[in-house]
PDB file of C-alpha atoms in Angstrom:
ATOM      1  CA  MET A   1       0.017   0.002  -0.020  1.00 43.00           C
ATOM      2  CA  LYS A   2       1.392   3.382  -1.031  1.00 50.00           C
ATOM      3  CA  ASN A   3       1.454   6.264   1.464  1.00 51.00           C
ATOM      4  CA  GLU A   4       1.840   9.491  -0.488  1.00 51.00           C
ATOM      5  CA  ASN A   5       2.099  11.626   2.650  1.00 50.00           C
ATOM      6  CA  ILE A   6       5.507  10.036   3.525  1.00 50.00           C
ATOM      7  CA  ALA A   7       6.742   9.573  -0.003  1.00 48.00           C
ATOM      8  CA  SER A   8       7.479  12.959  -1.458  1.00 56.00           C
ATOM      9  CA  GLY A   9      10.371  14.389   0.609  1.00 69.00           C
ATOM     10  CA  VAL A  10       8.147  15.913   3.183  1.00 80.00           C
ATOM     11  CA  ARG A  11       9.684  17.833   6.215  1.00 86.00           C
ATOM     12  CA  TRP A  12       8.196  16.343   9.478  1.00 89.00           C
ATOM     13  CA  GLN A  13       8.197  17.895  12.901  1.00 93.00           C
ATOM     14  CA  ILE A  14       7.665  15.798  16.016  1.00 94.00           C
ATOM     15  CA  PHE A  15       6.917  17.706  19.194  1.00 96.00           C
ATOM     16  CA  VAL A  16       7.248  16.321  22.737  1.00 97.00           C
ATOM     17  CA  GLU A  17       5.650  18.506  25.326  1.00 96.00           C
ATOM     18  CA  GLY A  18       6.155  18.082  29.109  1.00 96.00           C
ATOM     19  CA  LEU A  19       8.238  14.870  29.029  1.00 97.00           C
ATOM     20  CA  SER A  20       8.842  14.361  32.815  1.00 96.00           C
ATOM     21  CA  ALA A  21      11.915  12.749  34.068  1.00 96.00           C
ATOM     22  CA  MET A  22      14.094  12.464  37.155  1.00 95.00           C
ATOM     23  CA  THR A  23      17.835  13.315  36.775  1.00 95.00           C
ATOM     24  CA  HIS A  24      20.859  14.637  38.631  1.00 95.00           C
ATOM     25  CA  VAL A  25      21.358  18.292  37.683  1.00 93.00           C
ATOM     26  CA  GLY A  26      22.093  21.571  39.428  1.00 90.00           C
ATOM     27  CA  LEU A  27      24.727  23.929  40.805  1.00 90.00           C
ATOM     28  CA  HIS A  28      23.588  24.259  44.390  1.00 89.00           C
ATOM     29  CA  PRO A  29      24.800  21.820  47.139  1.00 90.00           C
ATOM     30  CA  HIS A  30      21.233  20.647  47.895  1.00 87.00           C
ATOM     31  CA  GLU A  31      20.828  19.640  44.167  1.00 85.00           C
ATOM     32  CA  HIS A  32      23.599  17.136  44.541  1.00 90.00           C
ATOM     33  CA  GLU A  33      21.732  15.177  47.143  1.00 90.00           C
ATOM     34  CA  GLY A  34      19.606  13.253  44.710  1.00 90.00           C
ATOM     35  CA  PRO A  35      17.618  13.293  41.509  1.00 93.00           C
ATOM     36  CA  GLN A  36      15.185  16.007  40.779  1.00 92.00           C
ATOM     37  CA  ALA A  37      12.305  16.375  38.446  1.00 93.00           C
ATOM     38  CA  VAL A  38      12.757  18.087  35.085  1.00 95.00           C
ATOM     39  CA  GLU A  39      10.323  18.620  32.192  1.00 96.00           C
ATOM     40  CA  LEU A  40      11.392  18.750  28.516  1.00 97.00           C
ATOM     41  CA  ASP A  41       9.757  20.219  25.545  1.00 98.00           C
ATOM     42  CA  ILE A  42      11.508  18.914  22.372  1.00 98.00           C
ATOM     43  CA  GLU A  43      10.878  19.594  18.662  1.00 98.00           C
ATOM     44  CA  LEU A  44      12.505  17.274  16.199  1.00 97.00           C
ATOM     45  CA  SER A  45      12.660  18.020  12.475  1.00 96.00           C
ATOM     46  CA  TYR A  46      13.520  15.598   9.738  1.00 93.00           C
ATOM     47  CA  LYS A  47      12.759  14.862   6.057  1.00 86.00           C
ATOM     48  CA  THR A  48      11.623  11.610   4.537  1.00 78.00           C
ATOM     49  CA  GLY A  49      11.555  10.203   1.095  1.00 65.00           C
ATOM     50  CA  GLY A  50      12.929  11.298  -2.191  1.00 54.00           C
ATOM     51  CA  GLY A  51      11.380  12.327  -5.329  1.00 43.00           C
ATOM     52  CA  SER A  52       9.142   9.318  -5.916  1.00 44.00           C
ATOM     53  CA  ALA A  53       6.624   7.309  -4.031  1.00 46.00           C
ATOM     54  CA  HIS A  54       7.732   4.362  -2.030  1.00 48.00           C
ATOM     55  CA  GLU A  55       6.301   1.817   0.361  1.00 47.00           C
ATOM     56  CA  ASP A  56       5.168   3.009   3.794  1.00 59.00           C
ATOM     57  CA  ASN A  57       8.318   2.503   5.781  1.00 63.00           C
ATOM     58  CA  SER A  58       8.510   2.939   9.560  1.00 66.00           C
ATOM     59  CA  ALA A  59      12.343   2.921   9.306  1.00 69.00           C
ATOM     60  CA  SER A  60      12.237   6.258   7.566  1.00 74.00           C
ATOM     61  CA  VAL A  61      10.427   8.067  10.420  1.00 83.00           C
ATOM     62  CA  ILE A  62      11.235   8.810  14.087  1.00 90.00           C
ATOM     63  CA  ASP A  63       9.104   6.656  16.495  1.00 91.00           C
ATOM     64  CA  TYR A  64       8.225   9.247  19.086  1.00 92.00           C
ATOM     65  CA  ASP A  65       7.308   6.651  21.721  1.00 95.00           C
ATOM     66  CA  TYR A  66      10.752   5.126  21.359  1.00 95.00           C
ATOM     67  CA  TYR A  67      12.340   8.535  21.340  1.00 97.00           C
ATOM     68  CA  CYS A  68      10.808   9.481  24.653  1.00 97.00           C
ATOM     69  CA  THR A  69      12.030   6.135  26.223  1.00 97.00           C
ATOM     70  CA  VAL A  70      15.565   6.798  24.916  1.00 97.00           C
ATOM     71  CA  VAL A  71      15.617  10.321  26.454  1.00 97.00           C
ATOM     72  CA  SER A  72      13.986   9.273  29.723  1.00 97.00           C
ATOM     73  CA  ASP A  73      16.397   6.317  30.230  1.00 97.00           C
ATOM     74  CA  PHE A  74      19.345   8.522  29.436  1.00 97.00           C
ATOM     75  CA  LEU A  75      18.268  11.166  32.004  1.00 97.00           C
ATOM     76  CA  LYS A  76      17.549   8.651  34.688  1.00 96.00           C
ATOM     77  CA  SER A  77      20.866   6.918  34.364  1.00 95.00           C
ATOM     78  CA  LYS A  78      23.403   9.666  33.771  1.00 93.00           C
ATOM     79  CA  PRO A  79      25.773  11.125  36.345  1.00 93.00           C
ATOM     80  CA  HIS A  80      25.220  14.538  37.868  1.00 94.00           C
ATOM     81  CA  THR A  81      25.360  17.520  35.459  1.00 93.00           C
ATOM     82  CA  ARG A  82      25.853  20.980  36.873  1.00 94.00           C
ATOM     83  CA  LEU A  83      24.117  23.089  34.195  1.00 94.00           C
ATOM     84  CA  LEU A  84      20.759  22.797  32.337  1.00 94.00           C
ATOM     85  CA  GLU A  85      22.628  24.184  29.332  1.00 95.00           C
ATOM     86  CA  THR A  86      24.949  21.182  29.355  1.00 95.00           C
ATOM     87  CA  LEU A  87      22.031  18.745  29.871  1.00 96.00           C
ATOM     88  CA  ALA A  88      20.228  20.228  26.871  1.00 96.00           C
ATOM     89  CA  SER A  89      23.330  19.825  24.697  1.00 93.00           C
ATOM     90  CA  GLU A  90      23.701  16.231  25.851  1.00 95.00           C
ATOM     91  CA  VAL A  91      20.011  15.533  24.860  1.00 96.00           C
ATOM     92  CA  ALA A  92      20.698  17.031  21.548  1.00 95.00           C
ATOM     93  CA  SER A  93      23.807  15.013  21.004  1.00 94.00           C
ATOM     94  CA  LEU A  94      21.995  11.774  22.071  1.00 96.00           C
ATOM     95  CA  SER A  95      19.203  12.541  19.578  1.00 96.00           C
ATOM     96  CA  PHE A  96      21.549  13.117  16.617  1.00 95.00           C
ATOM     97  CA  ARG A  97      23.486   9.960  17.430  1.00 94.00           C
ATOM     98  CA  GLU A  98      20.384   7.720  17.890  1.00 94.00           C
ATOM     99  CA  PHE A  99      18.359   9.091  15.021  1.00 93.00           C
ATOM    100  CA  PRO A 100      20.453   9.613  11.831  1.00 91.00           C
ATOM    101  CA  MET A 101      17.499  11.144   9.857  1.00 90.00           C
ATOM    102  CA  LEU A 102      17.288  13.948  12.409  1.00 94.00           C
ATOM    103  CA  ASP A 103      18.093  17.375  10.865  1.00 95.00           C
ATOM    104  CA  GLU A 104      17.199  19.868  13.587  1.00 96.00           C
ATOM    105  CA  ILE A 105      16.243  19.868  17.232  1.00 97.00           C
ATOM    106  CA  ARG A 106      15.005  22.299  19.761  1.00 98.00           C
ATOM    107  CA  VAL A 107      15.387  21.300  23.448  1.00 98.00           C
ATOM    108  CA  ALA A 108      13.816  23.165  26.271  1.00 97.00           C
ATOM    109  CA  ILE A 109      14.473  21.837  29.882  1.00 97.00           C
ATOM    110  CA  HIS A 110      12.515  23.231  32.848  1.00 94.00           C
ATOM    111  CA  LYS A 111      12.680  22.689  36.526  1.00 92.00           C
ATOM    112  CA  PRO A 112       9.149  22.932  37.781  1.00 88.00           C
ATOM    113  CA  LYS A 113       8.259  24.921  40.915  1.00 83.00           C
ATOM    114  CA  ILE A 114      11.784  25.474  42.128  1.00 82.00           C
ATOM    115  CA  ARG A 115      11.328  29.089  43.002  1.00 85.00           C
ATOM    116  CA  PRO A 116       8.450  30.859  44.616  1.00 87.00           C
ATOM    117  CA  ASN A 117       6.072  32.708  42.307  1.00 88.00           C
ATOM    118  CA  THR A 118       7.210  30.681  39.162  1.00 85.00           C
ATOM    119  CA  ALA A 119       5.632  27.737  37.459  1.00 85.00           C
ATOM    120  CA  ARG A 120       8.963  26.576  36.048  1.00 85.00           C
ATOM    121  CA  LEU A 121      12.472  27.870  35.114  1.00 89.00           C
ATOM    122  CA  GLY A 122      14.723  26.549  32.386  1.00 93.00           C
ATOM    123  CA  VAL A 123      16.694  26.915  29.233  1.00 95.00           C
ATOM    124  CA  ALA A 124      16.191  26.229  25.574  1.00 96.00           C
ATOM    125  CA  SER A 125      18.602  25.679  22.670  1.00 95.00           C
ATOM    126  CA  SER A 126      18.278  24.775  19.035  1.00 96.00           C
ATOM    127  CA  TRP A 127      20.735  22.657  17.007  1.00 93.00           C
ATOM    128  CA  SER A 128      21.122  21.618  13.337  1.00 94.00           C
ATOM    129  CA  ARG A 129      22.953  18.524  12.316  1.00 93.00           C
ATOM    130  CA  TRP A 130      25.621  20.859  11.076  1.00 91.00           C
ATOM    131  CA  SER A 131      26.000  22.527  14.480  1.00 89.00           C
ATOM    132  CA  TYR A 132      26.070  19.076  16.131  1.00 88.00           C
ATOM    133  CA  GLU A 133      28.789  17.775  13.900  1.00 87.00           C
ATOM    134  CA  THR A 134      30.888  20.998  13.992  1.00 87.00           C
ATOM    135  CA  LEU A 135      30.280  22.241  17.553  1.00 77.00           C
ATOM    136  CA  LEU A 136      28.854  19.542  19.890  1.00 66.00           C
ATOM    137  CA  LEU A 137      31.249  16.851  18.688  1.00 71.00           C
ATOM    138  CA  GLN A 138      34.136  19.095  19.272  1.00 70.00           C
ATOM    139  CA  GLN A 139      33.305  19.903  22.922  1.00 63.00           C
ATOM    140  CA  PRO A 140      34.530  17.776  25.731  1.00 58.00           C
ATOM    141  CA  ALA A 141      31.530  16.474  27.700  1.00 53.00           C
ATOM    142  CA  GLU A 142      31.047  17.522  31.268  1.00 47.00           C
ATOM    143  CA  SER A 143      29.829  14.125  32.103  1.00 41.00           C
ATOM    144  CA  SER A 144      30.776  10.686  30.917  1.00 40.00           C
ATOM    145  CA  VAL A 145      28.463  10.797  27.862  1.00 42.00           C
ATOM    146  CA  ALA A 146      30.435  10.167  24.690  1.00 40.00           C
ATOM    147  CA  ALA A 147      29.511  12.317  21.626  1.00 36.00           C
TER     148      ALA A 147
END
């Protein structure tokens, strides 16, 4: 069965909103005592297909359920990271490594209710495959995560 929506070189965006995970992150001494909750909003952009129609192929798309599992497992098992900025870069690196069709990613990481009168505080960054290959792969990792 032909699927014309996937076939013609379409640019796809997957969004993950409010992915909750426990991880070790933070500058302050009390943040080194154990894991804390973070929430991620992630946008993934990739292109499928070529110039002609082809069979519906799940290998040419990003499985968002599997993606969420990969990111959650990574965050749960990683050593302590001091900065949310570093953690966002590590999630971007992981995503580019695990999903070769990925072209662009935007990662926002929030710490919910960590300060009075705020719903959440956090950081966001955007990366292209080019910036991953030329910038992220060149940086030494703060943790033991290999690029």
